[in-house]
Amino acid sequence: MFEKSLYDLIRGLRANKGNERNYMLAALKECRQEVKSQDLDTKATAILKLIYLDMFGHDMSWASFHALEVMSSPKFRQKRVGYLAAVQSFRLDTDVLMLTTNLIKKDLYSPSVPEMSLAINGLSHIVSPSLAVDLAPDLVSKLTHSSPHVRKKAIPVLYKCFLQSPELLRTCWPRLRDCLNDEDSSVVSATVNIVCELARRNPKNYLPLAPQLFKLLTDGGNNWMTIKLIKLFATLTPLEPRLIKKLVPPITNLIRTTPAMSLLYECISGLISGGLLEGIQDTAEGEDLASVCVTKLRGFLVEGDSNLKYVGLIALTKLVKTHAHLVCQHHDVVLDCIDDEDISIRYRALELVVGMVNSDSLSAIVGKLMRQLKPASREYVELEGPEESEDEDDMQEEVMNPRKHQKGGVVLLELPEDYKHAIIDRVVEMCSRNMYANISDFEWYLDVLLQLIRYSPAAPSMVDHLGDEEEEPEVVLSRRDVGEIIGRELRNVAVRVRSVRPEAVRCAEILVQGQDGVFPAAGGGGKRVLGAAGWVVGEYASLLTNPTSTFDALVHASSSSPPSDILAIYIQAAAKIYASLTGSDSVDWAPERKAYVSLLTERIVRFLEPLTTSPSLEVQERAVEFLELFRVASEAISAQPAMHDDSEQQYEPPLLLTQAVPSLFSGQELNPVAPRAQRKVPLPPRLDLDEPINPNLRALLVAADYNDSLAGEDDQEEAEFYKYYYIKPTTVPVMKQPASLGIDSAAARSLTGSYQNVSQDDYLDADILARRRRERLERNRDDPFYIFAPGEAEGVTDADLESIPVLELKLDDLTQSTTTRHHAVAEQKRERVQIAADEGIEGDDDLDFANEVRATSKKKGKKKGGLLQVDASGLVGYSLDEEKENQKDEIETQAAKREVERLRREMELAAERVAVQRRSIEELKVEKKKKKKKTKAGEGEPKLKKTKKVKPEGSTEGEVPGTAEKKKTKVKAKKGKEMEKQTVEAAP
């Protein structure tokens, strides 16, 4: 019989294109018959084919016993196939796993080194708690084997045994520690690797190894062991700060001399993560070392390798937290990484620039980022790859996934929506950091916010928010509309910075009016800013430049389309602007004013009427309340006659307009409140938040559902209600950007040169630039030192020139004045803007709130497992000192015994108290019975009730109960008298 080999199986699988499944099922059927053969060669060949088919998803766990038979073969070739099958198919719950103990133990003591290595390697994959306990002594004996190859392989397998049974670490540690002094460098490297992994779980156990590990670091060796030693010391230095001074010289020497990029990066990363740079931060040595690290990392960024750029940006991001001033010196190469064609590098560079920004570089960095969002810019990427596909598989891949461009072709690089969202979020974060500490020109910041709205990415649909609680906080943040972030900043600036409040109100007015070009043409992004803009125009209605147009925009028919939360804000804002327009009592109540107020009232009433049946309870409540108010106002306006010019009688506006309605929105000014201030407000003594407002609410709702008066109406409202709450809204398709809307190409960037040559405000639109230019001219019109650009001085007349003051120059004091002016310019400080701080109760500290928010976000974040999915929780906190561990166990045992004894005493005392209470209750019952008997005896015998007579024992029929006993007593009395007589007669 001729069996198919593995090569035959592979050839047949390739020959059956399109019919692979049937061919595999037939091969599996053949393998099931072949593994039952008594010939080990046939069995081994079948197991090898099953291993290959297992990689296609066909489970081979049913052949575990046959794999065990092949493992026991005396031939190395067959044994190797059996161990490979065990590695691929055995799990901790495999039934035959317990049968492998003696087999592996036998192979571990084989005189053949390859067989011994095969058993060690197989054990590392299939080790279980029972196998670890049984085979750990055999593995420890291999640490002294004559072959360094065996010793090197036995060390990592011991670590896998420690993971399954942590108790083995204490018994095996002395022999494992001796391997650090092994004569073979590969054995030492393997030992250092295992110690590094163990120290990540409990570094306190390995502090005594510091001198020995330091000697290995200074003696030098392979780069891999040096990297592991640096990582190991990074975990030990937080426990022993004195190691910092000892480690800085050798690590600095490695940074200056090593040509290996991997070792250089690990040295710098170890300095940062181990706290070495932070420990010597205030010393000259620390500054020099940090400067060297930043300079070396700059070399990572200027290299053409994308991997070096990526790890260099990661290291700089860690370093910027402690040495931001040094990283800022190399902001040119960091900003160049923002234009890299690799989007992952852009993300890392974006994260870095947030930490390195300051007041001087804020404007340049913001402009650099916003130029990427500008739709008019384009960037092209050159494709890489072979021009032709010569291999058959490559030709098939080309047919299935054809390339539209060949090598050397140029394609448009489109920024993903998440990256655009990240840019806007980082820009806002940089500007608002530390309560706007880096901003001196808030008008520029408001223009930036307005421009960011125009660059907003597409708004996410409702489906995108499903499952947000189980995802990373960064992912959830990227799925929000950027309009919420920008709107929050617009509201904060309007509330906190009083000097630019009119400018903030003007920006909100532009957004509410919805002028052309304010929002993106496609995608619907940025619309969530309307909520904050509506609040601003309503709260500061007196600062509006055109309140009538803003009022018309709020009550327009299209204003009913925003989401319910924004619509509720619109209702409140429209009422506030109405009060501002009609509440002045200094204007005469002329017919023109009466007609104007009547028109405004009629418009807002028509706007509110359809909203009274809105499915949103908040919108419905506000609409009903304000509708009733404005209907009353309309009646008051109609009843109040107007004052004509020829009339002698004076009429004033209705008090409802001048006093009642404005009083609803006037009072104390709203100021920012600290986040934790509300928690410190004491609750009123009689307030019960758990008590329902109306205990009969459920009954009222049930009665409202079965109202007979509503039974005959149309069911349209019910249908709208059901549609609003139970039908998922349709997803709006997002139009992709055309290829013409990209960012600057690499070729164009090379022609334009450095980013510093670009105009300062080219990232702003033309209308914003024109308005800023007009404001600047108006501000500097009377400044004699301002030099107008060509065409700007057209509005300056001769009269204006004559009015310019003339200063008298003293040439003698020219040198002195120049020096003084230079000193004055150098000492001039940046003008600070007054920013309102959060109000709170005395003693309120926002740091606790920030820490609480940070901890909550970490809890919400999804926990990430290791790449190898290795459970090392058993080694966390495990101590190598047996005496200390025993003492700890004894202390815990004694504490447990004391707790048990305390609980026992409490139970005994409770039982005694219960017994005493029971006895007292019984005594009271007895006393009550005695008292009743005494009272009965004193009052006399009560009347007997008729009861059924019961015959006593021994009584005969017809006898009265008790007569027999009376007869017996009489007989006894007679006998007693007779005895007395006899004794008297017998006496002398």
PDB file of C-alpha atoms in Angstrom, residues 453-565:
ATOM      1  CA  ILE A 453     -14.984  74.570  12.283  1.00  0.00           C
ATOM      2  CA  ARG A 454     -14.495  74.966   8.543  1.00  0.00           C
ATOM      3  CA  TYR A 455     -11.945  72.132   8.570  1.00  0.00           C
ATOM      4  CA  SER A 456     -14.097  69.778  10.655  1.00  0.00           C
ATOM      5  CA  PRO A 457     -14.110  66.123   9.569  1.00  0.00           C
ATOM      6  CA  ALA A 458     -17.327  64.264   8.853  1.00  0.00           C
ATOM      7  CA  ALA A 459     -19.664  63.849  11.806  1.00  0.00           C
ATOM      8  CA  PRO A 460     -19.989  60.261  13.135  1.00  0.00           C
ATOM      9  CA  SER A 461     -23.304  58.510  12.745  1.00  0.00           C
ATOM     10  CA  MET A 462     -25.378  57.100  15.595  1.00  0.00           C
ATOM     11  CA  VAL A 463     -24.239  53.564  14.780  1.00  0.00           C
ATOM     12  CA  ASP A 464     -20.627  54.510  15.398  1.00  0.00           C
ATOM     13  CA  HIS A 465     -21.321  55.069  19.090  1.00  0.00           C
ATOM     14  CA  LEU A 466     -22.441  51.512  19.795  1.00  0.00           C
ATOM     15  CA  GLY A 467     -20.099  49.723  22.188  1.00  0.00           C
ATOM     16  CA  ASP A 468     -18.237  52.860  23.267  1.00  0.00           C
ATOM     17  CA  GLU A 469     -18.005  51.695  26.883  1.00  0.00           C
ATOM     18  CA  GLU A 470     -15.915  48.671  25.940  1.00  0.00           C
ATOM     19  CA  GLU A 471     -13.407  50.553  23.794  1.00  0.00           C
ATOM     20  CA  GLU A 472     -10.369  52.679  24.469  1.00  0.00           C
ATOM     21  CA  PRO A 473     -10.962  56.288  25.639  1.00  0.00           C
ATOM     22  CA  GLU A 474      -8.964  57.534  22.636  1.00  0.00           C
ATOM     23  CA  VAL A 475     -11.247  55.668  20.237  1.00  0.00           C
ATOM     24  CA  VAL A 476     -14.362  57.009  21.938  1.00  0.00           C
ATOM     25  CA  LEU A 477     -12.917  60.534  21.820  1.00  0.00           C
ATOM     26  CA  SER A 478     -12.171  60.269  18.100  1.00  0.00           C
ATOM     27  CA  ARG A 479     -15.785  59.340  17.383  1.00  0.00           C
ATOM     28  CA  ARG A 480     -17.220  62.512  18.843  1.00  0.00           C
ATOM     29  CA  ASP A 481     -17.989  65.519  16.736  1.00  0.00           C
ATOM     30  CA  VAL A 482     -15.216  68.095  17.019  1.00  0.00           C
ATOM     31  CA  GLY A 483     -17.894  70.769  17.312  1.00  0.00           C
ATOM     32  CA  GLU A 484     -18.350  69.840  20.975  1.00  0.00           C
ATOM     33  CA  ILE A 485     -14.661  70.470  21.723  1.00  0.00           C
ATOM     34  CA  ILE A 486     -14.573  73.757  19.810  1.00  0.00           C
ATOM     35  CA  GLY A 487     -17.877  74.893  21.308  1.00  0.00           C
ATOM     36  CA  ARG A 488     -16.617  74.243  24.820  1.00  0.00           C
ATOM     37  CA  GLU A 489     -13.558  76.409  24.153  1.00  0.00           C
ATOM     38  CA  LEU A 490     -15.681  79.183  22.650  1.00  0.00           C
ATOM     39  CA  ARG A 491     -17.886  79.209  25.743  1.00  0.00           C
ATOM     40  CA  ASN A 492     -14.884  79.141  28.092  1.00  0.00           C
ATOM     41  CA  VAL A 493     -13.250  82.113  26.391  1.00  0.00           C
ATOM     42  CA  ALA A 494     -16.506  84.069  26.463  1.00  0.00           C
ATOM     43  CA  VAL A 495     -17.014  83.389  30.172  1.00  0.00           C
ATOM     44  CA  ARG A 496     -13.452  83.614  31.460  1.00  0.00           C
ATOM     45  CA  VAL A 497     -11.829  86.347  29.336  1.00  0.00           C
ATOM     46  CA  ARG A 498     -13.913  89.456  29.779  1.00  0.00           C
ATOM     47  CA  SER A 499     -11.730  91.617  27.512  1.00  0.00           C
ATOM     48  CA  VAL A 500     -12.486  89.540  24.402  1.00  0.00           C
ATOM     49  CA  ARG A 501     -16.070  88.691  25.251  1.00  0.00           C
ATOM     50  CA  PRO A 502     -17.502  90.907  22.485  1.00  0.00           C
ATOM     51  CA  GLU A 503     -15.257  89.158  19.957  1.00  0.00           C
ATOM     52  CA  ALA A 504     -16.384  85.741  21.246  1.00  0.00           C
ATOM     53  CA  VAL A 505     -20.018  86.815  20.954  1.00  0.00           C
ATOM     54  CA  ARG A 506     -19.346  87.965  17.385  1.00  0.00           C
ATOM     55  CA  CYS A 507     -17.940  84.514  16.503  1.00  0.00           C
ATOM     56  CA  ALA A 508     -20.937  82.802  18.085  1.00  0.00           C
ATOM     57  CA  GLU A 509     -23.211  85.156  16.169  1.00  0.00           C
ATOM     58  CA  ILE A 510     -21.559  84.130  12.892  1.00  0.00           C
ATOM     59  CA  LEU A 511     -22.036  80.459  13.720  1.00  0.00           C
ATOM     60  CA  VAL A 512     -25.688  80.809  14.687  1.00  0.00           C
ATOM     61  CA  GLN A 513     -26.536  82.829  11.604  1.00  0.00           C
ATOM     62  CA  GLY A 514     -24.913  80.099   9.500  1.00  0.00           C
ATOM     63  CA  GLN A 515     -23.193  82.306   6.980  1.00  0.00           C
ATOM     64  CA  ASP A 516     -21.821  80.754   3.823  1.00  0.00           C
ATOM     65  CA  GLY A 517     -18.579  78.872   4.349  1.00  0.00           C
ATOM     66  CA  VAL A 518     -18.868  78.611   8.126  1.00  0.00           C
ATOM     67  CA  PHE A 519     -19.386  74.842   8.074  1.00  0.00           C
ATOM     68  CA  PRO A 520     -17.892  72.229   5.739  1.00  0.00           C
ATOM     69  CA  ALA A 521     -19.721  71.713   2.461  1.00  0.00           C
ATOM     70  CA  ALA A 522     -19.991  67.934   2.999  1.00  0.00           C
ATOM     71  CA  GLY A 523     -19.983  65.547   5.921  1.00  0.00           C
ATOM     72  CA  GLY A 524     -21.994  67.600   8.396  1.00  0.00           C
ATOM     73  CA  GLY A 525     -19.049  68.001  10.779  1.00  0.00           C
ATOM     74  CA  GLY A 526     -18.790  70.722  13.392  1.00  0.00           C
ATOM     75  CA  LYS A 527     -22.536  71.256  13.821  1.00  0.00           C
ATOM     76  CA  ARG A 528     -22.359  70.410  17.524  1.00  0.00           C
ATOM     77  CA  VAL A 529     -20.746  73.813  18.088  1.00  0.00           C
ATOM     78  CA  LEU A 530     -24.183  75.398  17.678  1.00  0.00           C
ATOM     79  CA  GLY A 531     -25.141  74.418  21.216  1.00  0.00           C
ATOM     80  CA  ALA A 532     -22.365  76.478  22.798  1.00  0.00           C
ATOM     81  CA  ALA A 533     -22.819  79.271  20.243  1.00  0.00           C
ATOM     82  CA  GLY A 534     -26.531  79.485  21.023  1.00  0.00           C
ATOM     83  CA  TRP A 535     -25.777  79.696  24.739  1.00  0.00           C
ATOM     84  CA  VAL A 536     -23.249  82.507  24.202  1.00  0.00           C
ATOM     85  CA  VAL A 537     -25.538  84.671  22.044  1.00  0.00           C
ATOM     86  CA  GLY A 538     -28.332  84.224  24.568  1.00  0.00           C
ATOM     87  CA  GLU A 539     -26.287  84.848  27.711  1.00  0.00           C
ATOM     88  CA  TYR A 540     -24.556  87.939  26.306  1.00  0.00           C
ATOM     89  CA  ALA A 541     -27.373  89.231  24.102  1.00  0.00           C
ATOM     90  CA  SER A 542     -26.504  92.824  24.939  1.00  0.00           C
ATOM     91  CA  LEU A 543     -23.157  92.452  23.121  1.00  0.00           C
ATOM     92  CA  LEU A 544     -24.637  91.271  19.824  1.00  0.00           C
ATOM     93  CA  THR A 545     -23.766  93.422  16.822  1.00  0.00           C
ATOM     94  CA  ASN A 546     -26.965  92.496  14.990  1.00  0.00           C
ATOM     95  CA  PRO A 547     -29.425  91.003  17.491  1.00  0.00           C
ATOM     96  CA  THR A 548     -32.368  91.085  15.087  1.00  0.00           C
ATOM     97  CA  SER A 549     -30.602  88.883  12.522  1.00  0.00           C
ATOM     98  CA  THR A 550     -29.493  86.509  15.266  1.00  0.00           C
ATOM     99  CA  PHE A 551     -33.055  86.318  16.601  1.00  0.00           C
ATOM    100  CA  ASP A 552     -34.348  85.600  13.109  1.00  0.00           C
ATOM    101  CA  ALA A 553     -31.777  82.814  12.717  1.00  0.00           C
ATOM    102  CA  LEU A 554     -32.832  81.222  16.005  1.00  0.00           C
ATOM    103  CA  VAL A 555     -36.577  81.229  15.294  1.00  0.00           C
ATOM    104  CA  HIS A 556     -36.245  80.331  11.610  1.00  0.00           C
ATOM    105  CA  ALA A 557     -38.062  77.231  10.418  1.00  0.00           C
ATOM    106  CA  SER A 558     -34.744  75.475   9.789  1.00  0.00           C
ATOM    107  CA  SER A 559     -33.832  75.887  13.451  1.00  0.00           C
ATOM    108  CA  SER A 560     -36.196  73.033  14.343  1.00  0.00           C
ATOM    109  CA  SER A 561     -33.893  70.492  12.687  1.00  0.00           C
ATOM    110  CA  PRO A 562     -30.932  70.459  15.171  1.00  0.00           C
ATOM    111  CA  PRO A 563     -30.729  67.763  17.861  1.00  0.00           C
ATOM    112  CA  SER A 564     -33.000  68.111  20.848  1.00  0.00           C
ATOM    113  CA  ASP A 565     -30.319  69.346  23.252  1.00  0.00           C
TER     114      ASP A 565
END
